mmCIF file of C-alpha atoms in Angstrom:
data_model
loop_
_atom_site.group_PDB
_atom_site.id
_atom_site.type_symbol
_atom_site.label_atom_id
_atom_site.label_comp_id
_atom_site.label_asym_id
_atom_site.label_seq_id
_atom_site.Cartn_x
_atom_site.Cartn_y
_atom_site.Cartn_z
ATOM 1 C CA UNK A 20 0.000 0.000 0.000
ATOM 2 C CA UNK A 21 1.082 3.629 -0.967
ATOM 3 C CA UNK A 22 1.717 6.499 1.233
ATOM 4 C CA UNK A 23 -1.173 7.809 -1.063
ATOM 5 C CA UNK A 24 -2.972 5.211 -0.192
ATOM 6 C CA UNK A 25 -2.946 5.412 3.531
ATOM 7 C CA UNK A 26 -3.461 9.269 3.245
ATOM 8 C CA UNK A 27 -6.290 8.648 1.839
ATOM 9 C CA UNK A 28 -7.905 6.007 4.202
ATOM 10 C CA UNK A 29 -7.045 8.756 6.705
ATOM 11 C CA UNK A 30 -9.152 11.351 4.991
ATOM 12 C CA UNK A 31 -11.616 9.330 4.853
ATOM 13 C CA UNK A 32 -11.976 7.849 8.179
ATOM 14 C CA UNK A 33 -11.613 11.797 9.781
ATOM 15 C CA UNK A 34 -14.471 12.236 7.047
ATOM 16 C CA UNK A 35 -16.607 9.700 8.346
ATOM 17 C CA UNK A 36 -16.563 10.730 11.491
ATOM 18 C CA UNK A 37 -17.574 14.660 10.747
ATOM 19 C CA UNK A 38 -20.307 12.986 8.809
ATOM 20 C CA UNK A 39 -21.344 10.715 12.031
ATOM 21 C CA UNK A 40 -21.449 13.880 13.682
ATOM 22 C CA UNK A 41 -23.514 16.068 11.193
ATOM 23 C CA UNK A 42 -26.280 12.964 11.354
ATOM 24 C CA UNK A 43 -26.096 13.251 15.140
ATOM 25 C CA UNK A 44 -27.055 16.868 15.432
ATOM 26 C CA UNK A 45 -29.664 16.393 12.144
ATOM 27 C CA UNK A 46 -30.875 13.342 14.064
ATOM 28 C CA UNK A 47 -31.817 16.320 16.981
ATOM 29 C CA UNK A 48 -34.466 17.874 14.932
ATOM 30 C CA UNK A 49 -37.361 15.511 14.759
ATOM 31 C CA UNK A 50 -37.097 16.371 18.375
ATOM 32 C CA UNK A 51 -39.375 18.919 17.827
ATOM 33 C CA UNK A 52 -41.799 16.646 16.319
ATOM 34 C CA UNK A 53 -41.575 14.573 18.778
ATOM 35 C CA UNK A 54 -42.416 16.544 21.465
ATOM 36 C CA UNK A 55 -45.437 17.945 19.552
ATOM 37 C CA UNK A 56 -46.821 14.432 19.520
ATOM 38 C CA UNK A 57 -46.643 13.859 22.996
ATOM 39 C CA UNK A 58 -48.072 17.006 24.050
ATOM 40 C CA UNK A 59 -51.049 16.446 21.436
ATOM 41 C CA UNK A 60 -51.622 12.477 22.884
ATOM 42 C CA UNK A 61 -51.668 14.223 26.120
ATOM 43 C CA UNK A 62 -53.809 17.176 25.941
ATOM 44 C CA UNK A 63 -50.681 19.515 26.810
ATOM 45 C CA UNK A 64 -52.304 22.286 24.575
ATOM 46 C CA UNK A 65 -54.849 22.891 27.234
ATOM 47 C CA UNK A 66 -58.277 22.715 27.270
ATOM 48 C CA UNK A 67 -60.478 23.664 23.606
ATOM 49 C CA UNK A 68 -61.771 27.155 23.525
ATOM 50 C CA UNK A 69 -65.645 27.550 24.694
ATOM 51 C CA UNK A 70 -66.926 29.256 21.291
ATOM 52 C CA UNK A 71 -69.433 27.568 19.663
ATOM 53 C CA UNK A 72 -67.722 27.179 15.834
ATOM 54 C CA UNK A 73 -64.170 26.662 17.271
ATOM 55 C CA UNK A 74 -62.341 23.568 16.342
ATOM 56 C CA UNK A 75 -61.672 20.925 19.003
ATOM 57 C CA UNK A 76 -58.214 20.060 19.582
ATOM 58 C CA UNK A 77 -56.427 17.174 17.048
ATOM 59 C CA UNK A 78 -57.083 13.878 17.147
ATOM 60 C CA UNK A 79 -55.041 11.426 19.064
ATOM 61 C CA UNK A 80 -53.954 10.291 15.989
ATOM 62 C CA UNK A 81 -52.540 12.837 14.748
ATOM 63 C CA UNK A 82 -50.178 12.653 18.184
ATOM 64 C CA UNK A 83 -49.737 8.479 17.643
ATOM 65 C CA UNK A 84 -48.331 9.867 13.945
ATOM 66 C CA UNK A 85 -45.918 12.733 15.002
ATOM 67 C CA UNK A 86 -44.461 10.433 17.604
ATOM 68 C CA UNK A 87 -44.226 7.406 15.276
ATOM 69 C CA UNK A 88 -42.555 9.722 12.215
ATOM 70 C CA UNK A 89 -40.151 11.438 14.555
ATOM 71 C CA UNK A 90 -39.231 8.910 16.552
ATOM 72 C CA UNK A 91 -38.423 6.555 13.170
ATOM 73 C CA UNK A 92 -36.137 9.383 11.730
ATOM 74 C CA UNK A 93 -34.628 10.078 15.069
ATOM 75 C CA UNK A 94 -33.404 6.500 15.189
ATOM 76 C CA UNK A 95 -32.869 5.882 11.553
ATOM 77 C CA UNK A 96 -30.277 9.315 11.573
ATOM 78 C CA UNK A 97 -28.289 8.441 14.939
ATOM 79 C CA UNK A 98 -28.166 4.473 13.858
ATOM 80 C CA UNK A 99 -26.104 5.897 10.671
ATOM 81 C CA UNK A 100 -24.320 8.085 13.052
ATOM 82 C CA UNK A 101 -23.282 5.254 15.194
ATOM 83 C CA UNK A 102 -22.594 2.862 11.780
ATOM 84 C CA UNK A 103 -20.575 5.929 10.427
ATOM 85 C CA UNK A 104 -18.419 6.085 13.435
ATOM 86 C CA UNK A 105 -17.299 2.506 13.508
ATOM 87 C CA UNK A 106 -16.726 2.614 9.616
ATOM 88 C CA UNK A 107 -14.085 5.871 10.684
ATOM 89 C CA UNK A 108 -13.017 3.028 13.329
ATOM 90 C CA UNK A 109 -12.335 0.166 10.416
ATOM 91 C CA UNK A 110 -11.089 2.321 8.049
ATOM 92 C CA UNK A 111 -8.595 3.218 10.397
ATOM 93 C CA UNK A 112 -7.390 0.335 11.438
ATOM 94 C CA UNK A 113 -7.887 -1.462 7.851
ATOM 95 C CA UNK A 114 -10.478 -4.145 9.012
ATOM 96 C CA UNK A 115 -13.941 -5.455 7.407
ATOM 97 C CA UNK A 116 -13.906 -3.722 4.036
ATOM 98 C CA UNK A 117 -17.178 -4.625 3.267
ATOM 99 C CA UNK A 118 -18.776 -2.933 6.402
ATOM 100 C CA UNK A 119 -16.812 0.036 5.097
ATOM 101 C CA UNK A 120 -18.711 -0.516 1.503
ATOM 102 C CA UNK A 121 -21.814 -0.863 3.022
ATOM 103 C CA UNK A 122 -21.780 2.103 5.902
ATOM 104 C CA UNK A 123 -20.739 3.940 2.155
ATOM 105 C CA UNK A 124 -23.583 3.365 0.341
ATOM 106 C CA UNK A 125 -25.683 4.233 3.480
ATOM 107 C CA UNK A 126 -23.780 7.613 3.750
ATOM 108 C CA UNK A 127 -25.238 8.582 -0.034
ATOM 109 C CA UNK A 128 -28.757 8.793 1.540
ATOM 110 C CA UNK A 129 -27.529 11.660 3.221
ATOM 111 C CA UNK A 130 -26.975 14.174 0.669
ATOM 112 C CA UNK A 131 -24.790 16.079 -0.923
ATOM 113 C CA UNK A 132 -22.074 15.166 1.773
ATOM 114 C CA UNK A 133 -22.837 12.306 2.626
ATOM 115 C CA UNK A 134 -22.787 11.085 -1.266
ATOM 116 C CA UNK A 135 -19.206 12.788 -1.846
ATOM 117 C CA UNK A 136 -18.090 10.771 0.801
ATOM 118 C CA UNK A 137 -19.700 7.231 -0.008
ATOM 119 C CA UNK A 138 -18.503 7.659 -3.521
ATOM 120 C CA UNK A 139 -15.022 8.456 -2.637
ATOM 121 C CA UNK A 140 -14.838 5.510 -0.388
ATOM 122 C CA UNK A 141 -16.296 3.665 -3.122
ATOM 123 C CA UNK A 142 -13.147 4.510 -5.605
ATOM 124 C CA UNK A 143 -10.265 4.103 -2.555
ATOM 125 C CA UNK A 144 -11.106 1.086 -1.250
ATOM 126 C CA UNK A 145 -11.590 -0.531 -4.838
ATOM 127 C CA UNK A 146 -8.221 -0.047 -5.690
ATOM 128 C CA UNK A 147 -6.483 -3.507 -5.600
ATOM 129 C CA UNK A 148 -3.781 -2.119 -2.993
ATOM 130 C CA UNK A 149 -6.390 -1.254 -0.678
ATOM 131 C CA UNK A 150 -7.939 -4.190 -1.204
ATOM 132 C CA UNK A 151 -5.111 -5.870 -0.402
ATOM 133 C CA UNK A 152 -4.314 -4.012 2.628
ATOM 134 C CA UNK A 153 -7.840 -4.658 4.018
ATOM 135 C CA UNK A 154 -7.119 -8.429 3.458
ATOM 136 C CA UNK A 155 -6.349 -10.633 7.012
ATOM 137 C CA UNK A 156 -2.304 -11.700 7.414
ATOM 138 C CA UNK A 157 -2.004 -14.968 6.650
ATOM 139 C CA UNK A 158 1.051 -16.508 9.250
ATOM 140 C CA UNK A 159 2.666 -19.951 8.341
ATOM 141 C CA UNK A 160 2.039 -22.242 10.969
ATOM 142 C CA UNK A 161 4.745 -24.247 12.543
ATOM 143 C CA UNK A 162 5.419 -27.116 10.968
ATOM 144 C CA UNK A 163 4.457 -30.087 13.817
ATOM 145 C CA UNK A 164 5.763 -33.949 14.569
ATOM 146 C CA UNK A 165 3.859 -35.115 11.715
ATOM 147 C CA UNK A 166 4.844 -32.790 8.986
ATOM 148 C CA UNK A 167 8.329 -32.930 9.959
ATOM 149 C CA UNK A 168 9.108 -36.538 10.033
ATOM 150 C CA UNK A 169 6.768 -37.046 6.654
ATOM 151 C CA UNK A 170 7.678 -34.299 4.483
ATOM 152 C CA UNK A 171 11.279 -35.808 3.466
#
């Protein structure tokens, strides 16, 4: 593997986790939503106004489907977050190269960063010295009583 090489892996690992980071805090916002839900399943807006036209407050459902929404993006942001971070890790360290591939393609859904970066991992860890460098070291194993004694 090429100075180039590892360079880039290091890039791309300090990448990863900046991305991990910016899907943490994005993750934050369906907070709001959130909240909203819970305060509508639980009456928090107080109680309807008396005037004889005036619209009652939501339905429940309406609360059931804020809390359902936010609380699927919420996870679905800070679980790429987390996968994101221990791709940084792998890259790193040069270990599972297809977790790397994988936590890539994941990283396009979050656009336009988040595709820059999955595509570039794409291209550096295709090249056959990466590839190689990602690969497990293979040790010889001592030769034992058996192999020794039949091998001549």
């Amino acid at each position: 593997m090429t100075r180039t090489d590892r360079d880039h892996l290091r890039v791309l690992s300090i990448c990863h986790y900046v991305l991990a980071g910016l899907c943490f805090v994005a993750g934050c916002f369906p907070i709001i939503h959130l909240v909203v839900g819970i305060m509508i399943v639980n009456n928090g807006f107080g109680p309807p106004p008396q005037q004889a036209n005036a619209p009652g407050p939501p339905p429940e459902i309406f609360g059931w489907l804020f809390i359902g929404v936010a609380a699927a993006m919420i996870a679905s942001f800070w679980a790429l977050a987390v996968g994101l971070i221990v791709a940084g890790r792998c890259l790193s360290q040069r270990k599972s190269r297809t977790f790397c591939m994988v936590m890539a393609g994941a990283a396009c859904l979050f656009q336009p960063l988040g595709t820059a970066l999955g595509v570039f991992t794409f291209i550096v860890l295709a090249r056959p010295s990466v590839r190689e460098a990602f690969e497990p070291v293979r040790e010889e194993p001592e030769p034992n009583e058996f192999d020794r004694y039949h091998s001549e």
